[in-house]
Amino acid sequence: MEVRAYDPDTDAAGLWECKRAFERGLGENTGGDDKAAAYEGKLTDDYRERYLAWVERCVADDPDCVLVADDGDGIVGYAFVLPERLAMIWDAAVLNEVYVAPDNRGTGVADALIERALETARDQDLPLDRLVLDVDANNERARAFYDRHGFEPWGELVARDL
């Protein structure tokens, strides 16, 4: 297993498959039918193009902000730390997403991704030396993973419909 920087020329299809599974998992596993339908509904071709274009812009700023886990047969996971230029959003590094394919969970892939994500964050010039992320309160597996890696509650995110 190799954890390395994302390459838009070779990894886009694999990253998109992981991103799609990530979004579907959020919808199906952390809410009811309405949330699952909302997350599934956004996974259009237009969303794919916009997401991959945004990822390309981010890695143009910081080549290590998107990390992929490659098992030799393809991408089986990724971690996405927002580029330093976006650090002022939270005055800290932001772990936007981490995903590992179900067949690779429990194998150390997520641990390797989070360690590399922490390295990326440590290299950023930040007002606060923190790596923050949003974890759904209903995602017990993710919460346990982040607890194990020393993350702790730091505020609470609230939202409302537009």
mmCIF file of C-alpha atoms in Angstrom:
data_model
loop_
_atom_site.group_PDB
_atom_site.id
_atom_site.type_symbol
_atom_site.label_atom_id
_atom_site.label_comp_id
_atom_site.label_asym_id
_atom_site.label_seq_id
_atom_site.Cartn_x
_atom_site.Cartn_y
_atom_site.Cartn_z
ATOM 1 C CA MET A 1 0.000 0.000 0.000
ATOM 2 C CA GLU A 2 1.355 3.385 -0.986
ATOM 3 C CA VAL A 3 0.040 6.683 0.370
ATOM 4 C CA ARG A 4 1.054 9.462 -1.974
ATOM 5 C CA ALA A 5 -0.008 12.810 -3.376
ATOM 6 C CA TYR A 6 -2.947 12.746 -5.766
ATOM 7 C CA ASP A 7 -2.095 12.971 -9.470
ATOM 8 C CA PRO A 8 -4.963 14.482 -11.500
ATOM 9 C CA ASP A 9 -3.687 12.827 -14.673
ATOM 10 C CA THR A 10 -3.843 9.261 -13.336
ATOM 11 C CA ASP A 11 -6.003 9.273 -10.201
ATOM 12 C CA ALA A 12 -9.159 11.225 -11.098
ATOM 13 C CA ALA A 13 -11.354 8.188 -11.820
ATOM 14 C CA GLY A 14 -10.243 6.390 -8.658
ATOM 15 C CA LEU A 15 -10.665 9.486 -6.505
ATOM 16 C CA TRP A 16 -14.159 10.034 -7.903
ATOM 17 C CA GLU A 17 -15.180 6.450 -7.128
ATOM 18 C CA CYS A 18 -14.012 6.928 -3.535
ATOM 19 C CA LYS A 19 -15.676 10.351 -3.268
ATOM 20 C CA ARG A 20 -18.941 8.904 -4.555
ATOM 21 C CA ALA A 21 -18.795 6.093 -2.003
ATOM 22 C CA PHE A 22 -17.925 8.630 0.718
ATOM 23 C CA GLU A 23 -20.979 10.746 -0.111
ATOM 24 C CA ARG A 24 -23.283 7.736 -0.340
ATOM 25 C CA GLY A 25 -22.017 6.490 3.012
ATOM 26 C CA LEU A 26 -22.737 9.842 4.631
ATOM 27 C CA GLY A 27 -26.239 9.819 3.246
ATOM 28 C CA GLU A 28 -27.074 6.211 4.032
ATOM 29 C CA ASN A 29 -25.349 5.765 7.367
ATOM 30 C CA THR A 30 -25.798 9.057 9.188
ATOM 31 C CA GLY A 31 -29.409 9.981 8.564
ATOM 32 C CA GLY A 32 -32.758 8.865 7.285
ATOM 33 C CA ASP A 33 -34.140 8.375 3.817
ATOM 34 C CA ASP A 34 -34.314 12.113 3.108
ATOM 35 C CA LYS A 35 -30.611 12.582 3.836
ATOM 36 C CA ALA A 36 -29.695 9.544 1.738
ATOM 37 C CA ALA A 37 -31.755 10.889 -1.170
ATOM 38 C CA ALA A 38 -30.169 14.344 -0.863
ATOM 39 C CA TYR A 39 -26.637 12.970 -0.931
ATOM 40 C CA GLU A 40 -27.410 10.581 -3.790
ATOM 41 C CA GLY A 41 -29.144 13.346 -5.728
ATOM 42 C CA LYS A 42 -26.087 15.578 -5.818
ATOM 43 C CA LEU A 43 -23.852 12.927 -7.418
ATOM 44 C CA THR A 44 -24.462 14.141 -10.954
ATOM 45 C CA ASP A 45 -22.005 14.386 -13.842
ATOM 46 C CA ASP A 46 -21.911 18.152 -13.288
ATOM 47 C CA TYR A 47 -21.024 17.664 -9.619
ATOM 48 C CA ARG A 48 -18.278 15.207 -10.600
ATOM 49 C CA GLU A 49 -16.745 17.701 -13.028
ATOM 50 C CA ARG A 50 -16.976 20.557 -10.527
ATOM 51 C CA TYR A 51 -15.506 18.458 -7.706
ATOM 52 C CA LEU A 52 -12.560 17.183 -9.758
ATOM 53 C CA ALA A 53 -11.858 20.697 -11.100
ATOM 54 C CA TRP A 54 -11.865 22.033 -7.526
ATOM 55 C CA VAL A 55 -9.502 19.254 -6.433
ATOM 56 C CA GLU A 56 -7.158 20.188 -9.298
ATOM 57 C CA ARG A 57 -7.149 23.829 -8.178
ATOM 58 C CA CYS A 58 -6.436 22.764 -4.607
ATOM 59 C CA VAL A 59 -3.511 20.501 -5.549
ATOM 60 C CA ALA A 60 -2.144 23.246 -7.798
ATOM 61 C CA ASP A 61 -1.857 25.344 -4.595
ATOM 62 C CA ASP A 62 -0.634 22.497 -2.391
ATOM 63 C CA PRO A 63 0.330 19.212 -4.085
ATOM 64 C CA ASP A 64 0.087 17.271 -0.809
ATOM 65 C CA CYS A 65 -3.388 18.451 0.185
ATOM 66 C CA VAL A 66 -5.053 15.429 -1.446
ATOM 67 C CA LEU A 67 -3.468 12.119 -0.535
ATOM 68 C CA VAL A 68 -4.455 8.787 -2.008
ATOM 69 C CA ALA A 69 -3.960 5.230 -0.812
ATOM 70 C CA ASP A 70 -3.023 3.073 -3.799
ATOM 71 C CA ASP A 71 -2.944 -0.706 -3.377
ATOM 72 C CA GLY A 72 -1.332 -1.278 -6.785
ATOM 73 C CA ASP A 73 -4.677 -2.019 -8.392
ATOM 74 C CA GLY A 74 -6.157 1.426 -7.809
ATOM 75 C CA ILE A 75 -7.189 4.027 -5.286
ATOM 76 C CA VAL A 76 -8.730 2.521 -2.136
ATOM 77 C CA GLY A 77 -8.882 5.652 -0.017
ATOM 78 C CA TYR A 78 -8.021 9.313 0.263
ATOM 79 C CA ALA A 79 -7.554 12.191 2.670
ATOM 80 C CA PHE A 80 -8.186 15.803 1.706
ATOM 81 C CA VAL A 81 -6.678 18.628 3.764
ATOM 82 C CA LEU A 82 -7.767 22.011 2.457
ATOM 83 C CA PRO A 83 -4.859 24.041 1.046
ATOM 84 C CA GLU A 84 -3.153 26.551 3.334
ATOM 85 C CA ARG A 85 -4.742 29.486 1.494
ATOM 86 C CA LEU A 86 -8.073 28.374 2.972
ATOM 87 C CA ALA A 87 -6.759 28.055 6.547
ATOM 88 C CA MET A 88 -8.367 31.322 7.587
ATOM 89 C CA ILE A 89 -11.798 29.664 7.298
ATOM 90 C CA TRP A 90 -11.245 28.085 10.724
ATOM 91 C CA ASP A 91 -7.843 29.656 11.557
ATOM 92 C CA ALA A 92 -6.583 26.075 11.432
ATOM 93 C CA ALA A 93 -5.900 23.282 9.004
ATOM 94 C CA VAL A 94 -9.105 21.638 7.800
ATOM 95 C CA LEU A 95 -9.433 17.930 7.155
ATOM 96 C CA ASN A 96 -12.167 18.074 4.562
ATOM 97 C CA GLU A 97 -12.602 14.350 3.947
ATOM 98 C CA VAL A 98 -11.132 10.944 4.738
ATOM 99 C CA TYR A 99 -12.424 7.787 3.114
ATOM 100 C CA VAL A 100 -11.268 4.177 2.936
ATOM 101 C CA ALA A 101 -13.076 1.535 0.875
ATOM 102 C CA PRO A 102 -14.869 -1.043 3.054
ATOM 103 C CA ASP A 103 -12.589 -3.924 1.989
ATOM 104 C CA ASN A 104 -9.566 -1.934 3.210
ATOM 105 C CA ARG A 105 -10.928 -0.809 6.566
ATOM 106 C CA GLY A 106 -9.118 -2.168 9.586
ATOM 107 C CA THR A 107 -5.914 -2.701 7.597
ATOM 108 C CA GLY A 108 -4.037 0.453 8.637
ATOM 109 C CA VAL A 109 -4.866 2.417 5.472
ATOM 110 C CA ALA A 110 -6.836 5.054 7.391
ATOM 111 C CA ASP A 111 -4.042 5.347 9.957
ATOM 112 C CA ALA A 112 -1.507 5.956 7.181
ATOM 113 C CA LEU A 113 -3.767 8.538 5.545
ATOM 114 C CA ILE A 114 -4.355 10.443 8.784
ATOM 115 C CA GLU A 115 -0.627 10.487 9.583
ATOM 116 C CA ARG A 116 0.155 11.945 6.149
ATOM 117 C CA ALA A 117 -2.718 14.428 6.533
ATOM 118 C CA LEU A 118 -1.228 15.553 9.850
ATOM 119 C CA GLU A 119 2.152 16.043 8.135
ATOM 120 C CA THR A 120 0.473 18.181 5.467
ATOM 121 C CA ALA A 121 -1.266 20.244 8.143
ATOM 122 C CA ARG A 122 1.939 20.702 10.154
ATOM 123 C CA ASP A 123 3.600 22.164 7.054
ATOM 124 C CA GLN A 124 0.942 24.885 6.771
ATOM 125 C CA ASP A 125 1.389 28.378 8.248
ATOM 126 C CA LEU A 126 -1.665 28.522 10.508
ATOM 127 C CA PRO A 127 -3.016 31.010 13.077
ATOM 128 C CA LEU A 128 -3.888 28.003 15.307
ATOM 129 C CA ASP A 129 -1.878 24.791 15.375
ATOM 130 C CA ARG A 130 -4.906 22.545 14.965
ATOM 131 C CA LEU A 131 -6.408 20.190 12.451
ATOM 132 C CA VAL A 132 -10.199 20.436 12.520
ATOM 133 C CA LEU A 133 -12.917 18.416 10.855
ATOM 134 C CA ASP A 134 -16.640 17.854 10.936
ATOM 135 C CA VAL A 135 -17.792 14.413 12.060
ATOM 136 C CA ASP A 136 -21.441 13.453 11.975
ATOM 137 C CA ALA A 137 -22.630 12.691 15.512
ATOM 138 C CA ASN A 138 -24.211 9.460 14.224
ATOM 139 C CA ASN A 139 -20.990 8.171 12.635
ATOM 140 C CA GLU A 140 -19.715 6.129 15.578
ATOM 141 C CA ARG A 141 -16.983 4.380 13.586
ATOM 142 C CA ALA A 142 -15.479 7.682 12.449
ATOM 143 C CA ARG A 143 -15.780 9.227 15.906
ATOM 144 C CA ALA A 144 -13.922 6.254 17.438
ATOM 145 C CA PHE A 145 -11.210 6.531 14.770
ATOM 146 C CA TYR A 146 -10.646 10.237 15.458
ATOM 147 C CA ASP A 147 -10.722 9.673 19.223
ATOM 148 C CA ARG A 148 -8.007 7.046 18.793
ATOM 149 C CA HIS A 149 -5.900 9.593 16.902
ATOM 150 C CA GLY A 150 -6.167 12.240 19.633
ATOM 151 C CA PHE A 151 -8.928 14.423 18.211
ATOM 152 C CA GLU A 152 -11.287 15.943 20.745
ATOM 153 C CA PRO A 153 -14.433 18.070 20.591
ATOM 154 C CA TRP A 154 -13.762 21.704 19.724
ATOM 155 C CA GLY A 155 -16.969 23.618 19.293
ATOM 156 C CA GLU A 156 -20.044 22.405 17.514
ATOM 157 C CA LEU A 157 -21.157 22.927 13.958
ATOM 158 C CA VAL A 158 -24.726 24.058 13.408
ATOM 159 C CA ALA A 159 -26.532 24.470 10.095
ATOM 160 C CA ARG A 160 -29.829 25.515 8.551
ATOM 161 C CA ASP A 161 -31.441 25.171 5.170
ATOM 162 C CA LEU A 162 -30.973 28.005 2.701
#
